[in-house]
Coordinates of C-alpha atoms and ligand atoms in Angstrom, one line a residue:
M1 CA 27.7 -17.6 25.0
T2 CA 26.3 -15.5 22.1
D3 CA 28.6 -14.1 19.5
P4 CA 28.8 -10.3 20.0
L5 CA 29.2 -9.9 16.3
D6 CA 26.0 -11.6 15.5
F7 CA 22.3 -11.2 16.2
S8 CA 20.8 -12.9 19.3
F9 CA 17.5 -12.7 21.2
T10 CA 17.4 -13.6 24.9
V11 CA 14.2 -13.8 27.0
S12 CA 15.1 -13.1 30.6
A13 CA 11.7 -13.4 32.2
T14 CA 8.1 -14.2 31.3
D15 CA 4.7 -13.3 32.8
G16 CA 1.9 -15.3 31.2
Q17 CA 2.4 -14.8 27.4
A18 CA 4.4 -11.7 28.0
R19 CA 8.3 -11.8 27.7
T20 CA 11.0 -9.4 28.6
G21 CA 14.6 -9.6 27.4
H22 CA 16.9 -8.1 24.8
I23 CA 18.1 -8.4 21.2
A24 CA 22.0 -8.2 21.1
M25 CA 23.4 -6.7 17.9
P26 CA 26.8 -5.2 17.1
R27 CA 25.4 -1.7 17.2
G28 CA 23.8 -2.2 20.6
N29 CA 21.2 -4.1 22.5
I30 CA 17.4 -3.6 22.1
R31 CA 15.6 -4.0 25.4
T32 CA 12.2 -5.8 24.9
P33 CA 9.4 -5.1 24.9
A34 CA 10.6 -2.2 22.7
F35 CA 9.0 0.7 21.1
M36 CA 10.7 2.0 18.0
P37 CA 10.2 5.8 17.3
V38 CA 9.5 6.3 13.6
G39 CA 12.3 8.1 11.7
T40 CA 10.7 8.1 8.2
A41 CA 12.9 10.6 6.3
A42 CA 16.1 10.0 8.3
T43 CA 14.7 12.0 11.2
V44 CA 12.4 11.4 14.2
K45 CA 10.4 14.5 13.4
A46 CA 11.1 17.5 15.8
M47 CA 13.6 15.5 17.8
Y48 CA 17.4 15.6 18.1
P49 CA 18.9 12.0 17.9
E50 CA 20.5 12.6 21.3
Q51 CA 17.1 13.3 22.9
V52 CA 15.7 10.2 21.3
R53 CA 18.5 8.2 22.8
D54 CA 18.2 9.9 26.2
L55 CA 14.5 9.1 26.6
G56 CA 15.3 5.4 26.3
A57 CA 14.9 4.4 22.7
D58 CA 17.4 1.7 21.7
V59 CA 16.3 1.4 18.0
V60 CA 14.5 3.6 15.5
L61 CA 12.6 2.8 12.3
G62 CA 13.6 4.1 8.8
N63 CA 11.6 3.8 5.6
T64 CA 12.9 2.3 2.4
Y65 CA 10.2 4.0 0.3
H66 CA 10.9 7.5 1.5
L67 CA 14.7 7.2 1.5
M68 CA 14.9 5.5 -1.9
L69 CA 13.1 8.5 -3.3
R70 CA 15.0 11.1 -1.3
P71 CA 18.0 11.3 -1.0
G72 CA 18.3 7.9 -2.8
A73 CA 19.8 4.6 -1.7
E74 CA 23.0 4.8 -3.7
R75 CA 23.6 8.4 -2.6
M76 CA 23.0 7.4 1.0
A77 CA 25.6 4.7 0.6
R78 CA 28.1 7.2 -0.9
L79 CA 27.4 9.4 2.2
G80 CA 28.3 6.6 4.5
G81 CA 24.9 5.1 5.3
L82 CA 21.9 6.1 7.3
H83 CA 23.5 5.9 10.8
R84 CA 26.2 8.4 9.9
F85 CA 23.8 10.5 7.9
M86 CA 21.3 11.0 10.8
R87 CA 23.8 10.5 13.6
W88 CA 22.1 7.5 15.1
D89 CA 24.6 4.9 16.2
G90 CA 22.2 2.4 17.6
P91 CA 20.3 -0.3 15.6
I92 CA 18.0 0.8 12.8
L93 CA 15.1 -1.3 11.5
T94 CA 13.9 -0.4 8.1
D95 CA 10.6 -1.2 6.6
S96 CA 10.7 -2.7 3.1
G97 CA 8.5 -0.2 1.3
G98 CA 5.5 -2.2 0.4
F99 CA 3.2 -0.5 2.9
Q100 CA 4.2 3.0 1.9
V101 CA 3.9 2.2 -1.8
M102 CA 0.3 1.2 -1.1
S103 CA -0.5 4.1 1.2
L104 CA 1.4 7.0 -0.4
S105 CA 2.3 6.5 -4.0
A106 CA 0.1 7.0 -7.0
L107 CA -0.4 4.6 -10.0
R108 CA 1.0 1.6 -8.2
K109 CA 0.8 -1.9 -9.6
I110 CA 1.6 -5.2 -8.0
D111 CA 2.6 -8.3 -9.9
E112 CA 4.6 -11.4 -9.2
E113 CA 7.9 -9.6 -9.9
G114 CA 7.3 -6.6 -7.5
V115 CA 5.6 -3.3 -7.3
T116 CA 5.6 -0.5 -9.8
F117 CA 4.7 3.0 -8.6
R118 CA 5.0 6.7 -9.1
S119 CA 6.7 8.8 -6.5
H120 CA 4.4 10.9 -4.3
I121 CA 7.1 13.6 -4.4
D122 CA 7.8 14.1 -8.2
G123 CA 5.7 11.6 -10.0
T124 CA 8.7 9.7 -11.4
A125 CA 8.1 5.9 -12.0
H126 CA 9.9 3.4 -9.8
R127 CA 10.0 -0.4 -9.6
M128 CA 10.7 -2.4 -6.4
S129 CA 11.2 -6.1 -6.3
P130 CA 11.9 -8.1 -3.2
E131 CA 15.6 -8.2 -4.3
R132 CA 15.7 -4.5 -4.8
S133 CA 14.1 -3.8 -1.5
I134 CA 16.8 -5.9 0.3
E135 CA 19.5 -4.2 -1.8
I136 CA 18.2 -0.8 -0.8
Q137 CA 18.0 -1.7 2.9
G138 CA 21.6 -2.9 2.6
L139 CA 22.7 0.3 0.9
L140 CA 21.1 2.3 3.8
G141 CA 23.1 0.1 6.3
S142 CA 20.0 -1.2 8.0
D143 CA 20.5 -3.6 10.9
I144 CA 17.1 -5.3 10.8
Q145 CA 15.6 -5.5 7.3
M146 CA 12.0 -6.3 6.6
Q147 CA 10.8 -8.5 3.7
L148 CA 8.9 -6.9 0.9
D149 CA 5.2 -7.8 1.4
E150 CA 1.7 -6.9 0.3
C151 CA -0.4 -5.5 3.1
V152 CA -4.1 -5.6 2.5
R153 CA -6.3 -2.9 4.1
L154 CA -9.3 -4.3 6.1
P155 CA -12.2 -5.0 5.5
A156 CA -11.3 -7.1 2.5
E157 CA -12.6 -10.2 0.8
R158 CA -11.0 -13.6 1.5
P159 CA -9.7 -14.2 -2.0
E160 CA -7.8 -10.8 -2.0
I161 CA -6.4 -11.5 1.4
E162 CA -5.3 -15.1 0.4
K163 CA -3.7 -13.9 -2.8
A164 CA -1.7 -11.2 -1.0
M165 CA -0.6 -13.6 1.8
H166 CA 0.7 -16.2 -0.7
L167 CA 2.5 -13.5 -2.7
S168 CA 4.1 -12.2 0.5
L169 CA 5.3 -15.8 1.3
R170 CA 6.9 -16.1 -2.1
W171 CA 8.5 -12.7 -1.6
A172 CA 9.7 -13.7 1.8
E173 CA 11.7 -16.6 0.3
R174 CA 13.2 -14.3 -2.4
C175 CA 14.2 -11.8 0.3
R176 CA 15.8 -14.5 2.4
V177 CA 17.9 -15.5 -0.7
A178 CA 18.7 -11.9 -1.5
F179 CA 19.7 -11.2 2.1
G180 CA 21.9 -14.2 2.3
E181 CA 24.1 -14.6 5.4
Q182 CA 24.9 -11.2 7.1
P183 CA 26.3 -11.8 10.6
G184 CA 25.2 -9.0 13.0
K185 CA 22.1 -8.2 10.8
A186 CA 18.7 -9.8 10.5
M187 CA 15.9 -10.1 8.0
F188 CA 12.4 -10.5 9.4
G189 CA 9.5 -12.1 7.7
I190 CA 6.0 -10.5 7.9
V191 CA 2.9 -12.6 8.7
Q192 CA -0.1 -11.7 6.6
G193 CA -3.6 -13.2 6.3
G194 CA -5.9 -10.3 7.2
D195 CA -8.6 -11.2 9.7
V196 CA -8.8 -14.8 8.5
P197 CA -7.4 -17.1 11.2
E198 CA -6.6 -20.1 9.0
L199 CA -4.7 -17.8 6.5
R200 CA -2.8 -16.2 9.5
V201 CA -1.8 -19.7 10.7
E202 CA -0.7 -20.8 7.2
S203 CA 1.4 -17.6 6.9
A204 CA 3.0 -18.0 10.3
R205 CA 3.9 -21.7 9.8
A206 CA 5.4 -21.1 6.3
L207 CA 7.5 -18.2 7.5
T208 CA 8.7 -20.2 10.6
D209 CA 9.8 -23.0 8.2
L210 CA 12.2 -20.4 6.6
G211 CA 14.0 -20.2 9.9
L212 CA 14.2 -16.4 10.0
K213 CA 15.8 -14.3 12.9
G214 CA 12.5 -12.5 13.7
Y215 CA 8.8 -12.4 12.7
A216 CA 6.6 -9.4 12.2
I217 CA 2.8 -9.5 12.3
G218 CA 1.7 -7.2 9.5
G219 CA -1.7 -6.4 7.9
L220 CA -3.0 -5.0 11.2
A221 CA -3.6 -1.5 12.5
V222 CA -5.2 -0.9 9.1
G223 CA -8.7 0.1 10.2
E224 CA -9.8 -2.9 12.1
P225 CA -11.2 -2.7 15.6
Q226 CA -8.7 -3.4 18.4
A227 CA -10.6 -6.6 19.3
V228 CA -9.9 -8.0 15.8
M229 CA -6.2 -7.0 16.0
L230 CA -5.9 -8.7 19.4
A231 CA -7.7 -11.8 18.1
M232 CA -5.2 -12.1 15.2
I233 CA -2.3 -11.8 17.6
E234 CA -3.7 -14.6 19.7
T235 CA -4.2 -16.7 16.5
V236 CA -0.7 -16.2 15.3
E237 CA 1.3 -16.3 18.5
P238 CA 1.3 -20.1 19.1
H239 CA 2.6 -20.6 15.6
L240 CA 5.7 -18.4 15.9
P241 CA 8.9 -19.7 17.6
S242 CA 9.1 -18.5 21.2
T243 CA 12.8 -18.0 20.9
K244 CA 12.6 -15.3 18.2
P245 CA 11.3 -11.7 18.5
R246 CA 7.8 -10.8 17.5
Y247 CA 7.2 -7.3 15.9
L248 CA 3.7 -5.9 15.6
M249 CA 3.9 -3.4 12.8
G250 CA 2.3 0.1 13.0
V251 CA 1.0 -0.3 16.6
G252 CA -0.2 1.6 18.5
T253 CA -1.9 3.5 21.3
P254 CA -0.6 3.0 24.9
D255 CA -3.5 0.6 25.5
D256 CA -2.7 -1.3 22.3
L257 CA 0.9 -1.7 23.5
M258 CA -0.1 -3.1 26.8
Q259 CA -2.7 -5.5 25.4
S260 CA -0.3 -6.7 22.8
V261 CA 2.7 -7.2 25.2
M262 CA 0.3 -9.3 27.4
R263 CA -0.2 -11.5 24.3
G264 CA 3.5 -12.0 23.5
I265 CA 4.6 -9.1 21.3
D266 CA 8.2 -7.9 21.8
M267 CA 8.5 -4.9 19.3
F268 CA 6.4 -2.1 18.1
D269 CA 6.6 1.0 15.8
C270 CA 4.0 3.7 15.5
V271 CA 3.7 7.3 14.3
M272 CA 1.1 8.0 17.0
P273 CA 3.3 9.7 19.7
T274 CA 5.2 11.8 17.2
R275 CA 2.3 12.7 15.0
A276 CA 0.0 13.4 18.0
G277 CA 2.6 15.7 19.4
R278 CA 2.7 17.8 16.3
H279 CA -1.1 18.1 16.5
G280 CA -1.2 19.4 20.1
L281 CA -2.0 16.0 21.8
A282 CA 0.0 14.9 24.9
Y283 CA 0.1 11.3 26.2
T284 CA 0.6 11.3 29.9
R285 CA 0.1 9.2 33.1
H286 CA -3.2 11.1 33.4
G287 CA -4.4 10.0 30.0
R288 CA -4.4 11.9 26.7
I289 CA -4.6 15.7 26.9
N290 CA -5.6 18.0 24.0
L291 CA -3.6 21.1 24.7
R292 CA -5.6 23.1 22.1
N293 CA -8.5 23.0 24.5
A294 CA -9.3 26.3 26.2
R295 CA -9.5 24.7 29.6
H296 CA -5.7 24.7 29.7
A297 CA -5.3 28.5 29.1
E298 CA -4.5 29.4 32.7
D299 CA -3.4 26.0 34.1
T300 CA 0.0 26.5 35.6
R301 CA 0.6 22.8 36.3
P302 CA 3.1 20.9 34.1
L303 CA 1.9 17.8 32.1
D304 CA 3.4 15.5 34.8
E305 CA 5.5 16.9 37.7
A306 CA 6.7 13.3 38.4
S307 CA 8.2 12.8 34.9
D308 CA 12.0 13.0 34.4
C309 CA 11.4 14.5 30.9
P310 CA 11.8 18.3 31.0
A311 CA 9.0 18.7 28.4
A312 CA 6.6 17.0 30.8
R313 CA 7.9 18.4 34.1
D314 CA 9.1 22.0 33.5
Y315 CA 6.5 23.7 31.2
S316 CA 3.0 24.8 32.2
R317 CA 0.0 23.6 30.4
A318 CA -0.9 27.2 29.8
Y319 CA 2.3 27.7 28.0
L320 CA 1.9 24.6 25.9
H321 CA -1.7 25.7 25.1
H322 CA -0.4 29.0 24.0
L323 CA 2.3 27.4 21.8
V324 CA -0.2 25.0 20.2
R325 CA -2.8 27.8 19.6
S326 CA 0.0 29.9 18.1
D327 CA 1.2 27.1 15.9
E328 CA 4.7 27.6 17.4
I329 CA 7.4 25.1 16.4
L330 CA 8.4 24.7 20.1
G331 CA 4.9 23.4 20.8
M332 CA 5.5 20.5 18.4
M333 CA 9.0 19.9 19.8
L334 CA 7.9 19.8 23.4
L335 CA 4.8 17.6 22.9
T336 CA 6.8 15.2 20.7
W337 CA 9.4 15.0 23.3
N338 CA 6.8 14.4 26.0
N339 CA 5.0 11.7 24.0
L340 CA 8.1 9.7 23.1
A341 CA 9.3 9.9 26.8
Y342 CA 5.9 8.7 27.9
Y343 CA 5.9 5.8 25.5
Q344 CA 9.4 4.8 26.5
A345 CA 8.5 5.0 30.2
L346 CA 5.5 2.8 29.5
M347 CA 7.8 0.2 27.8
A348 CA 10.3 0.4 30.7
G349 CA 7.5 0.0 33.2
M350 CA 6.2 -3.1 31.4
R351 CA 9.7 -4.6 31.2
A352 CA 10.2 -4.2 34.9
A353 CA 6.6 -5.5 35.7
I354 CA 7.2 -8.6 33.6
A355 CA 10.5 -9.3 35.4
A356 CA 8.6 -8.9 38.7
G357 CA 5.7 -11.1 37.5
R358 CA 3.2 -8.2 38.0
L359 CA 2.3 -7.1 34.5
A360 CA -1.5 -7.5 35.1
D361 CA -1.2 -5.2 38.1
F362 CA 0.9 -2.7 36.1
V363 CA -1.7 -2.6 33.3
A364 CA -4.5 -2.1 35.8
E365 CA -2.6 0.7 37.6
T366 CA -1.8 2.4 34.3
K367 CA -5.4 2.3 33.1
D368 CA -6.6 3.5 36.6
G369 CA -4.3 6.6 36.2
W370 CA -5.9 7.4 32.9
A371 CA -9.4 6.9 34.3
R372 CA -8.8 9.1 37.4
A373 CA -7.9 12.0 35.2
E374 CA -10.9 11.6 33.0
A375 CA -13.2 11.8 36.1
Ligands
PK3_401 C1 -0.2 2.2 11.0 N1 -0.5 0.8 10.8 C2 0.4 0.0 10.1 N2 0.0 -1.2 9.7 C3 1.1 -1.7 9.1 C4 1.3 -2.9 8.4 C5 2.4 -3.2 7.7 C6 2.6 -4.4 6.9 O1 1.8 -5.3 6.9 N3 3.8 -4.5 6.2 C7 4.8 -3.6 6.2 N4 5.9 -3.8 5.5 N5 4.6 -2.4 6.9 C8 3.5 -2.2 7.7 C9 3.3 -1.0 8.3 C10 4.4 0.1 8.3 C11 5.3 0.0 9.4 O2 4.8 0.6 10.6 C12 2.1 -0.7 9.0 N6 1.6 0.4 9.7

């Protein structure tokens, strides 16, 4: 029997490399495979938290980098933490900040001690060490905390990839020490190593030796072809414990999700559904639809009459086209709602398919639905 006050991962069925099950945490269970909507600045953009919950998300992602800059980690703690602040009472996973420092901030410098950077908001200088990142995630009240790491964009030369992977391993150890023992919470390591198989294996084995509660695969979805991403998952998977969750960071399209679940991934986060929604793009059973396109101007059909999401079922494509063309806020809201609902329906479909031993059929049927619409 697992302790309800602690963190536990249960695999209830497998289908090939794919697994379905759940993570049990004090704030609630996370059904896996799971997609985590991104709530960067303490909000899943254009969504009420109740909507995010109702469409089936069990966990959302927060960002240490953004929240430490605004409203500030100590202020967030004084306000009662991120859950109360944004009114999300389920588990929250926070990224550690390394990725956003490299992708958003100016004048950043990485050394053994940590990262030094200037805020992309007001230019103020900041320093983040592995210890400070874990401290910030604790102040936010995060349930699953990510180690501070160095993510190298691809293509990159092997020495750069190797140096960053080794630094990330040393930082993983420092984060483990800083995190200590926090029942009911978890700190995940992040496998690095770029597109170099032997570096990926070295990273996975070293992190597994730390005996962490979960393992992320980082350094992917950074410009490499899908084939390279999938090859790296296949390289790493055998070297991660099968009894712990695997989290593929920053991924991905619906097809990425299905291909990665088939290779043994349990958790995902990606801005794709929310960002695409704000740009007029709808993910549906019929494939991806660009509502800005004039062909929708008099199409009275909804995006998907079979969906149980009102945004997909109750509004005509003509209306959505009008909202998108008019840059109306409701257009962003409805398409974000539709896209997150579709992503959660896809995850629920995969969980059921794995339990029934028919994931390959589910993937084929899903891709067939996309292809039929294209024709
Ligand atoms: C959009 N692609 C992407 N690749 C990522 C890769 C990493 C990574 O290697 N490390 C950390 N800490 N975060 C990452 C994130 C942000 C979370 O989505 C990524 N996001």
